[in-house]
Amino acid sequence: PMATEAERAAAARRRAAAASNEPSSGPAILALLLGLALVYWQLRPFLRPKPTATAAHILVADEQAALDTLEDLLGGADFGALAAERSLCPSGKRKGGSLGSFSQGSMVGPFDAAVFDKGNKLGRVLGPVKTSFGYHLIKILARDIDGVKEEL
């Protein structure tokens, strides 16, 4: 069956409309790609995973208790045993001070800053670090910042 003149005209209009929606030149494609790149660069900070760490701590009420505990640790005392004995935090009593893994920003400010400071070495006891909870002695066990993983 042959198409009528009206059908041929409608088909020609559809082809013309479809052709006008396609990028007709390289500059249009380049503009689209540059726009996508700009959106990616603006969203990049939100696409990156947050830094994470694994740490243990001993929480005590005052600075002198923290200094005494630090002295014992530097003298060779076991961190987990002292956490179970002296820590005011339930994690100290149950798990030798272990806080498990957590992401940056999930702990109270000064504690978070100490753990995620790249200058603080893993395995070394940090502190005393004063927070609203008391004084912490912190041992960083692992850290992943910007894809750089550190483990003991």
CSV table of N, CA and C in Angstrom, one decimal:
chain,number,residue,atom,x,y,z
A,1,PRO,N,0.8,-1.2,0.0
A,1,PRO,CA,0.0,0.0,0.0
A,1,PRO,C,0.9,1.2,0.0
A,2,MET,N,0.5,2.2,-0.8
A,2,MET,CA,1.2,3.4,-0.9
A,2,MET,C,0.7,4.4,0.1
A,3,ALA,N,1.7,5.2,0.6
A,3,ALA,CA,1.3,6.2,1.6
A,3,ALA,C,0.7,7.4,0.9
A,4,THR,N,-0.3,8.0,1.6
A,4,THR,CA,-0.9,9.2,1.0
A,4,THR,C,0.0,10.4,1.2
A,5,GLU,N,-0.3,11.4,0.5
A,5,GLU,CA,0.5,12.6,0.5
A,5,GLU,C,0.5,13.2,2.0
A,6,ALA,N,-0.6,13.1,2.7
A,6,ALA,CA,-0.7,13.6,4.1
A,6,ALA,C,0.2,12.7,5.0
A,7,GLU,N,0.3,11.4,4.8
A,7,GLU,CA,1.1,10.6,5.6
A,7,GLU,C,2.6,10.8,5.3
A,8,ARG,N,2.9,11.1,4.0
A,8,ARG,CA,4.3,11.4,3.7
A,8,ARG,C,4.7,12.7,4.3
A,9,ALA,N,3.8,13.7,4.3
A,9,ALA,CA,4.1,15.0,4.9
A,9,ALA,C,4.3,14.9,6.4
A,10,ALA,N,3.5,14.1,7.1
A,10,ALA,CA,3.6,13.9,8.5
A,10,ALA,C,4.9,13.2,8.9
A,11,ALA,N,5.3,12.2,8.1
A,11,ALA,CA,6.5,11.5,8.3
A,11,ALA,C,7.7,12.4,8.1
A,12,ALA,N,7.6,13.3,7.1
A,12,ALA,CA,8.7,14.3,6.9
A,12,ALA,C,8.8,15.3,8.1
A,13,ARG,N,7.7,15.7,8.6
A,13,ARG,CA,7.7,16.6,9.8
A,13,ARG,C,8.3,15.9,11.0
A,14,ARG,N,7.9,14.6,11.2
A,14,ARG,CA,8.5,13.9,12.4
A,14,ARG,C,10.0,13.7,12.2
A,15,ARG,N,10.5,13.5,11.0
A,15,ARG,CA,11.9,13.3,10.8
A,15,ARG,C,12.6,14.7,11.1
A,16,ALA,N,12.0,15.8,10.6
A,16,ALA,CA,12.6,17.1,10.8
A,16,ALA,C,12.6,17.4,12.3
A,17,ALA,N,11.6,17.1,13.0
A,17,ALA,CA,11.5,17.4,14.5
A,17,ALA,C,12.6,16.6,15.2
A,18,ALA,N,12.7,15.3,14.9
A,18,ALA,CA,13.7,14.5,15.5
A,18,ALA,C,15.1,15.0,15.2
A,19,ALA,N,15.4,15.4,14.0
A,19,ALA,CA,16.7,15.9,13.7
A,19,ALA,C,17.0,17.2,14.4
A,20,SER,N,16.1,18.0,14.7
A,20,SER,CA,16.3,19.3,15.4
A,20,SER,C,16.7,19.1,16.9
A,21,ASN,N,16.3,17.9,17.5
A,21,ASN,CA,16.6,17.6,18.9
A,21,ASN,C,18.0,17.0,19.1
A,22,GLU,N,18.6,16.6,18.0
A,22,GLU,CA,20.0,16.0,18.1
A,22,GLU,C,21.0,17.1,18.0
A,23,PRO,N,22.1,17.0,18.8
A,23,PRO,CA,23.2,18.0,18.7
A,23,PRO,C,23.7,17.9,17.3
A,24,SER,N,23.8,19.0,16.7
A,24,SER,CA,24.2,19.0,15.3
A,24,SER,C,25.7,19.3,15.1
A,25,SER,N,26.4,19.6,16.1
A,25,SER,CA,27.8,19.9,15.9
A,25,SER,C,28.6,19.6,17.2
A,26,GLY,N,29.9,19.6,17.0
A,26,GLY,CA,30.9,19.3,18.1
A,26,GLY,C,30.7,20.3,19.2
A,27,PRO,N,30.5,21.6,19.0
A,27,PRO,CA,30.4,22.5,20.1
A,27,PRO,C,29.3,22.2,21.1
A,28,ALA,N,28.2,21.7,20.6
A,28,ALA,CA,27.1,21.3,21.5
A,28,ALA,C,27.5,20.1,22.4
A,29,ILE,N,28.1,19.2,21.8
A,29,ILE,CA,28.6,18.0,22.6
A,29,ILE,C,29.6,18.4,23.6
A,30,LEU,N,30.6,19.3,23.2
A,30,LEU,CA,31.6,19.8,24.1
A,30,LEU,C,31.0,20.5,25.2
A,31,ALA,N,30.0,21.4,25.0
A,31,ALA,CA,29.3,22.1,26.0
A,31,ALA,C,28.6,21.2,27.0
A,32,LEU,N,28.0,20.1,26.5
A,32,LEU,CA,27.4,19.1,27.4
A,32,LEU,C,28.4,18.5,28.3
A,33,LEU,N,29.5,18.0,27.7
A,33,LEU,CA,30.5,17.4,28.5
A,33,LEU,C,31.2,18.3,29.5
A,34,LEU,N,31.4,19.5,29.2
A,34,LEU,CA,31.9,20.5,30.1
A,34,LEU,C,30.9,20.7,31.3
A,35,GLY,N,29.7,20.8,31.0
A,35,GLY,CA,28.6,20.9,32.0
A,35,GLY,C,28.6,19.7,33.0
A,36,LEU,N,28.7,18.5,32.4
A,36,LEU,CA,28.8,17.3,33.3
A,36,LEU,C,30.0,17.3,34.1
A,37,ALA,N,31.1,17.7,33.6
A,37,ALA,CA,32.4,17.8,34.4
A,37,ALA,C,32.3,18.8,35.5
A,38,LEU,N,31.6,19.9,35.3
A,38,LEU,CA,31.4,20.9,36.3
A,38,LEU,C,30.6,20.4,37.4
A,39,VAL,N,29.5,19.7,37.1
A,39,VAL,CA,28.6,19.1,38.1
A,39,VAL,C,29.4,18.1,38.9
A,40,TYR,N,30.2,17.3,38.3
A,40,TYR,CA,31.0,16.3,39.0
A,40,TYR,C,31.9,16.9,40.0
A,41,TRP,N,32.7,17.9,39.5
A,41,TRP,CA,33.6,18.6,40.4
A,41,TRP,C,32.9,19.3,41.6
A,42,GLN,N,31.7,19.8,41.4
A,42,GLN,CA,31.0,20.4,42.5
A,42,GLN,C,30.5,19.3,43.5
A,43,LEU,N,30.1,18.1,43.0
A,43,LEU,CA,29.6,17.1,43.9
A,43,LEU,C,30.7,16.2,44.5
A,44,ARG,N,31.9,16.3,44.0
A,44,ARG,CA,33.0,15.4,44.4
A,44,ARG,C,33.2,15.3,45.9
A,45,PRO,N,33.2,16.4,46.7
A,45,PRO,CA,33.4,16.2,48.1
A,45,PRO,C,32.3,15.3,48.8
A,46,PHE,N,31.1,15.3,48.2
A,46,PHE,CA,30.0,14.5,48.8
A,46,PHE,C,30.1,13.0,48.3
A,47,LEU,N,30.8,12.8,47.3
A,47,LEU,CA,30.9,11.4,46.7
A,47,LEU,C,32.0,10.6,47.4
A,48,ARG,N,33.0,11.3,48.1
A,48,ARG,CA,34.1,10.7,48.7
A,48,ARG,C,33.6,10.1,50.0
A,49,PRO,N,34.1,8.8,50.4
A,49,PRO,CA,33.7,8.3,51.7
A,49,PRO,C,34.4,9.1,52.8
A,50,LYS,N,33.7,9.1,53.9
A,50,LYS,CA,34.3,9.8,55.1
A,50,LYS,C,35.5,9.0,55.6
A,51,PRO,N,36.5,9.7,56.2
A,51,PRO,CA,37.5,9.0,56.8
A,51,PRO,C,37.0,8.1,58.0
A,52,THR,N,37.6,7.0,58.2
A,52,THR,CA,37.2,6.1,59.3
A,52,THR,C,38.5,5.8,60.2
A,53,ALA,N,38.2,5.3,61.4
A,53,ALA,CA,39.3,4.9,62.3
A,53,ALA,C,38.7,3.8,63.2
A,54,THR,N,39.7,3.1,63.8
A,54,THR,CA,39.4,2.1,64.9
A,54,THR,C,40.3,2.5,66.0
A,55,ALA,N,39.7,2.7,67.2
A,55,ALA,CA,40.5,3.1,68.4
A,55,ALA,C,39.9,2.5,69.6
A,56,ALA,N,40.8,2.6,70.7
A,56,ALA,CA,40.4,2.2,72.0
A,56,ALA,C,40.7,3.4,72.9
A,57,HIS,N,40.0,3.5,74.1
A,57,HIS,CA,40.3,4.6,75.0
A,57,HIS,C,40.1,4.2,76.4
A,58,ILE,N,40.6,5.0,77.3
A,58,ILE,CA,40.4,5.0,78.7
A,58,ILE,C,39.9,6.3,79.1
A,59,LEU,N,38.7,6.4,79.7
A,59,LEU,CA,38.1,7.7,80.1
A,59,LEU,C,38.1,7.7,81.6
A,60,VAL,N,38.7,8.8,82.1
A,60,VAL,CA,38.8,9.1,83.6
A,60,VAL,C,38.2,10.4,83.9
A,61,ALA,N,37.9,10.7,85.1
A,61,ALA,CA,37.3,11.9,85.5
A,61,ALA,C,38.1,13.2,85.5
A,62,ASP,N,39.4,13.0,85.9
A,62,ASP,CA,40.2,14.2,86.0
A,62,ASP,C,41.6,14.0,85.4
A,63,GLU,N,42.3,15.1,85.2
A,63,GLU,CA,43.6,15.1,84.5
A,63,GLU,C,44.6,14.3,85.3
A,64,GLN,N,44.6,14.4,86.6
A,64,GLN,CA,45.6,13.7,87.4
A,64,GLN,C,45.4,12.2,87.2
A,65,ALA,N,44.2,11.7,87.2
A,65,ALA,CA,43.9,10.3,87.0
A,65,ALA,C,44.4,9.9,85.6
A,66,ALA,N,44.2,10.7,84.6
A,66,ALA,CA,44.7,10.5,83.3
A,66,ALA,C,46.2,10.4,83.2
A,67,LEU,N,46.9,11.3,83.9
A,67,LEU,CA,48.4,11.3,83.9
A,67,LEU,C,48.9,10.1,84.7
A,68,ASP,N,48.3,9.7,85.7
A,68,ASP,CA,48.7,8.5,86.5
A,68,ASP,C,48.5,7.3,85.6
A,69,THR,N,47.4,7.2,84.9
A,69,THR,CA,47.2,6.0,84.0
A,69,THR,C,48.2,6.0,82.9
A,70,LEU,N,48.4,7.2,82.3
A,70,LEU,CA,49.4,7.3,81.2
A,70,LEU,C,50.8,6.8,81.7
A,71,GLU,N,51.2,7.2,82.9
A,71,GLU,CA,52.5,6.8,83.5
A,71,GLU,C,52.5,5.2,83.6
A,72,ASP,N,51.4,4.7,84.0
A,72,ASP,CA,51.3,3.2,84.1
A,72,ASP,C,51.5,2.5,82.8
A,73,LEU,N,50.8,3.1,81.8
A,73,LEU,CA,50.9,2.6,80.4
A,73,LEU,C,52.3,2.7,79.9
A,74,LEU,N,52.9,3.8,80.1
A,74,LEU,CA,54.3,4.0,79.6
A,74,LEU,C,55.3,3.1,80.4
A,75,GLY,N,54.9,2.7,81.6
A,75,GLY,CA,55.7,1.7,82.3
A,75,GLY,C,55.5,0.3,81.9
A,76,GLY,N,54.6,0.0,80.9
A,76,GLY,CA,54.4,-1.3,80.4
A,76,GLY,C,53.0,-2.0,80.8
A,77,ALA,N,52.2,-1.3,81.5
A,77,ALA,CA,50.9,-1.8,81.8
A,77,ALA,C,50.0,-2.1,80.5
A,78,ASP,N,49.2,-3.1,80.6
A,78,ASP,CA,48.3,-3.5,79.5
A,78,ASP,C,47.2,-2.5,79.3
A,79,PHE,N,47.0,-2.0,78.1
A,79,PHE,CA,46.0,-1.0,77.8
A,79,PHE,C,44.6,-1.5,78.1
A,80,GLY,N,44.3,-2.7,77.6
A,80,GLY,CA,43.0,-3.3,77.8
A,80,GLY,C,42.7,-3.6,79.3
A,81,ALA,N,43.7,-4.0,80.0
A,81,ALA,CA,43.5,-4.3,81.5
A,81,ALA,C,43.2,-3.0,82.2
A,82,LEU,N,44.0,-2.0,81.9
A,82,LEU,CA,43.7,-0.7,82.6
A,82,LEU,C,42.4,-0.1,82.2
A,83,ALA,N,42.0,-0.3,81.0
A,83,ALA,CA,40.7,0.2,80.6
A,83,ALA,C,39.6,-0.5,81.4
A,84,ALA,N,39.7,-1.8,81.5
A,84,ALA,CA,38.7,-2.5,82.3
A,84,ALA,C,38.7,-2.1,83.7
A,85,GLU,N,39.8,-1.8,84.2
A,85,GLU,CA,39.9,-1.4,85.7
A,85,GLU,C,39.5,0.0,86.0
A,86,ARG,N,39.9,1.0,85.1
A,86,ARG,CA,39.8,2.4,85.4
A,86,ARG,C,38.8,3.2,84.6
A,87,SER,N,38.5,2.8,83.4
A,87,SER,CA,37.7,3.6,82.5
A,87,SER,C,36.2,3.8,83.0
A,88,LEU,N,35.8,5.0,82.9
A,88,LEU,CA,34.4,5.3,83.2
A,88,LEU,C,33.4,5.0,82.1
A,89,CYS,N,33.9,4.7,80.9
A,89,CYS,CA,33.1,4.4,79.8
A,89,CYS,C,32.8,2.9,79.8
A,90,PRO,N,31.5,2.6,79.4
A,90,PRO,CA,31.2,1.1,79.4
A,90,PRO,C,32.0,0.3,78.4
A,91,SER,N,32.6,0.9,77.4
A,91,SER,CA,33.4,0.2,76.4
A,91,SER,C,34.7,-0.3,77.1
A,92,GLY,N,35.1,0.5,78.1
A,92,GLY,CA,36.3,0.1,78.9
A,92,GLY,C,36.1,-1.2,79.7
A,93,LYS,N,34.9,-1.2,80.3
A,93,LYS,CA,34.6,-2.4,81.1
A,93,LYS,C,34.4,-3.7,80.3
A,94,ARG,N,33.8,-3.5,79.2
A,94,ARG,CA,33.4,-4.7,78.4
A,94,ARG,C,34.4,-5.1,77.4
A,95,LYS,N,35.1,-4.2,76.7
A,95,LYS,CA,35.9,-4.6,75.6
A,95,LYS,C,37.3,-4.0,75.6
A,96,GLY,N,37.9,-3.8,76.8
A,96,GLY,CA,39.2,-3.3,76.9
A,96,GLY,C,39.4,-1.9,76.3
A,97,GLY,N,38.4,-1.1,76.3
A,97,GLY,CA,38.4,0.2,75.8
A,97,GLY,C,38.1,0.4,74.4
A,98,SER,N,37.9,-0.7,73.7
A,98,SER,CA,37.6,-0.7,72.2
A,98,SER,C,36.3,0.1,71.9
A,99,LEU,N,36.5,1.0,71.0
A,99,LEU,CA,35.3,1.7,70.4
A,99,LEU,C,34.9,1.2,69.1
A,100,GLY,N,35.6,0.2,68.6
A,100,GLY,CA,35.3,-0.3,67.2
A,100,GLY,C,35.7,0.7,66.2
A,101,SER,N,35.1,0.6,65.0
A,101,SER,CA,35.3,1.5,63.9
A,101,SER,C,34.3,2.6,63.9
A,102,PHE,N,34.7,3.8,63.5
A,102,PHE,CA,33.7,5.0,63.5
A,102,PHE,C,34.2,5.9,62.4
A,103,SER,N,33.3,6.8,61.9
A,103,SER,CA,33.7,7.7,60.9
A,103,SER,C,34.0,9.1,61.5
A,104,GLN,N,34.7,9.9,60.8
A,104,GLN,CA,35.1,11.2,61.2
A,104,GLN,C,33.8,12.0,61.4
A,105,GLY,N,33.8,12.7,62.6
A,105,GLY,CA,32.6,13.5,62.9
A,105,GLY,C,31.6,12.8,63.8
A,106,SER,N,31.9,11.6,64.1
A,106,SER,CA,30.9,10.9,65.0
A,106,SER,C,31.3,10.9,66.4
A,107,MET,N,32.5,11.3,66.8
A,107,MET,CA,32.9,11.5,68.1
A,107,MET,C,33.0,12.9,68.5
A,108,VAL,N,33.0,13.2,69.8
A,108,VAL,CA,33.1,14.5,70.4
A,108,VAL,C,34.3,15.2,69.8
A,109,GLY,N,34.3,16.5,69.5
A,109,GLY,CA,35.3,17.3,68.8
A,109,GLY,C,36.7,17.0,69.1
A,110,PRO,N,37.2,17.3,70.4
A,110,PRO,CA,38.6,17.1,70.6
A,110,PRO,C,39.1,15.6,70.4
A,111,PHE,N,38.2,14.7,70.8
A,111,PHE,CA,38.6,13.3,70.6
A,111,PHE,C,38.7,13.0,69.1
A,112,ASP,N,37.7,13.4,68.3
A,112,ASP,CA,37.7,13.2,66.9
A,112,ASP,C,39.0,13.9,66.2
A,113,ALA,N,39.3,15.1,66.7
A,113,ALA,CA,40.5,15.8,66.1
A,113,ALA,C,41.8,15.0,66.4
A,114,ALA,N,41.9,14.4,67.6
A,114,ALA,CA,43.1,13.7,68.0
A,114,ALA,C,43.2,12.4,67.1
A,115,VAL,N,42.1,11.7,66.9
A,115,VAL,CA,42.2,10.4,66.2
A,115,VAL,C,42.5,10.7,64.7
A,116,PHE,N,41.9,11.7,64.1
A,116,PHE,CA,42.0,11.9,62.7
A,116,PHE,C,43.2,12.9,62.3
A,117,ASP,N,44.0,13.3,63.3
A,117,ASP,CA,45.2,14.1,63.0
A,117,ASP,C,46.2,13.1,62.5
A,118,LYS,N,46.6,13.3,61.2
A,118,LYS,CA,47.6,12.4,60.6
A,118,LYS,C,49.0,12.4,61.3
A,119,GLY,N,49.2,13.4,62.1
A,119,GLY,CA,50.5,13.5,62.8
A,119,GLY,C,50.5,12.6,64.0
A,120,ASN,N,49.4,12.1,64.5
A,120,ASN,CA,49.3,11.2,65.6
A,120,ASN,C,49.5,9.8,65.1
A,121,LYS,N,50.5,9.1,65.6
A,121,LYS,CA,50.8,7.8,65.1
A,121,LYS,C,50.0,6.7,65.7
A,122,LEU,N,49.7,5.7,64.9
A,122,LEU,CA,49.0,4.5,65.3
A,122,LEU,C,49.7,3.7,66.4
A,123,GLY,N,49.0,3.2,67.4
A,123,GLY,CA,49.6,2.4,68.4
A,123,GLY,C,50.2,3.2,69.6
A,124,ARG,N,50.4,4.5,69.4
A,124,ARG,CA,50.9,5.3,70.5
A,124,ARG,C,49.8,5.8,71.3
A,125,VAL,N,49.9,5.9,72.6
A,125,VAL,CA,48.9,6.4,73.5
A,125,VAL,C,48.9,7.9,73.4
A,126,LEU,N,47.7,8.5,73.1
A,126,LEU,CA,47.6,10.0,73.0
A,126,LEU,C,46.9,10.5,74.2
A,127,GLY,N,47.2,11.6,74.6
A,127,GLY,CA,46.4,12.3,75.7
A,127,GLY,C,47.3,12.7,76.9
A,128,PRO,N,46.6,13.2,77.9
A,128,PRO,CA,45.2,13.2,78.0
A,128,PRO,C,44.5,14.2,77.1
A,129,VAL,N,43.3,13.8,76.5
A,129,VAL,CA,42.5,14.6,75.7
A,129,VAL,C,41.3,15.0,76.5
A,130,LYS,N,41.1,16.3,76.7
A,130,LYS,CA,39.9,16.7,77.5
A,130,LYS,C,38.7,16.9,76.6
A,131,THR,N,37.6,16.3,77.1
A,131,THR,CA,36.3,16.5,76.4
A,131,THR,C,35.2,16.8,77.5
A,132,SER,N,34.0,16.9,77.1
A,132,SER,CA,32.9,17.2,78.0
A,132,SER,C,32.7,15.9,78.9
A,133,PHE,N,33.2,14.8,78.5
A,133,PHE,CA,33.0,13.5,79.2
A,133,PHE,C,34.0,13.3,80.3
A,134,GLY,N,35.2,14.0,80.1
A,134,GLY,CA,36.3,13.8,81.1
A,134,GLY,C,37.6,13.8,80.3
A,135,TYR,N,38.6,13.0,80.7
A,135,TYR,CA,39.9,12.9,80.1
A,135,TYR,C,40.1,11.6,79.5
A,136,HIS,N,40.5,11.6,78.2
A,136,HIS,CA,40.7,10.3,77.5
A,136,HIS,C,42.2,10.0,77.2
A,137,LEU,N,42.5,8.8,77.3
A,137,LEU,CA,43.8,8.3,76.8
A,137,LEU,C,43.4,7.5,75.6
A,138,ILE,N,43.9,7.8,74.4
A,138,ILE,CA,43.4,7.1,73.2
A,138,ILE,C,44.6,6.4,72.5
A,139,LYS,N,44.2,5.2,72.0
A,139,LYS,CA,45.1,4.4,71.2
A,139,LYS,C,44.4,4.1,69.8
A,140,ILE,N,45.0,4.7,68.8
A,140,ILE,CA,44.5,4.5,67.4
A,140,ILE,C,45.0,3.2,66.9
A,141,LEU,N,44.1,2.3,66.5
A,141,LEU,CA,44.4,1.0,66.0
A,141,LEU,C,44.5,0.9,64.5
A,142,ALA,N,43.7,1.7,63.8
A,142,ALA,CA,43.6,1.7,62.3
A,142,ALA,C,43.0,3.0,61.9
A,143,ARG,N,43.3,3.4,60.7
A,143,ARG,CA,42.8,4.7,60.1
A,143,ARG,C,42.8,4.6,58.6
A,144,ASP,N,41.7,5.2,58.0
A,144,ASP,CA,41.6,5.2,56.5
A,144,ASP,C,41.2,6.6,56.2
A,145,ILE,N,42.1,7.4,55.7
A,145,ILE,CA,41.8,8.8,55.3
A,145,ILE,C,42.2,9.0,53.9
A,146,ASP,N,41.2,9.4,53.1
A,146,ASP,CA,41.4,9.6,51.6
A,146,ASP,C,41.9,8.4,50.9
A,147,GLY,N,41.5,7.2,51.3
A,147,GLY,CA,41.9,6.0,50.7
A,147,GLY,C,43.2,5.5,51.1
A,148,VAL,N,43.9,6.2,52.1
A,148,VAL,CA,45.2,5.7,52.6
A,148,VAL,C,44.9,5.0,53.9
A,149,LYS,N,45.1,3.7,53.8
A,149,LYS,CA,44.8,2.8,55.0
A,149,LYS,C,46.1,2.6,55.8
A,150,GLU,N,45.9,2.8,57.1
A,150,GLU,CA,47.0,2.5,58.1
A,150,GLU,C,46.4,1.5,59.1
A,151,GLU,N,47.2,0.5,59.4
A,151,GLU,CA,46.8,-0.5,60.4
A,151,GLU,C,48.0,-0.9,61.2
A,152,LEU,N,47.8,-1.3,62.4
A,152,LEU,CA,48.9,-1.8,63.3
A,152,LEU,C,49.2,-3.2,62.9
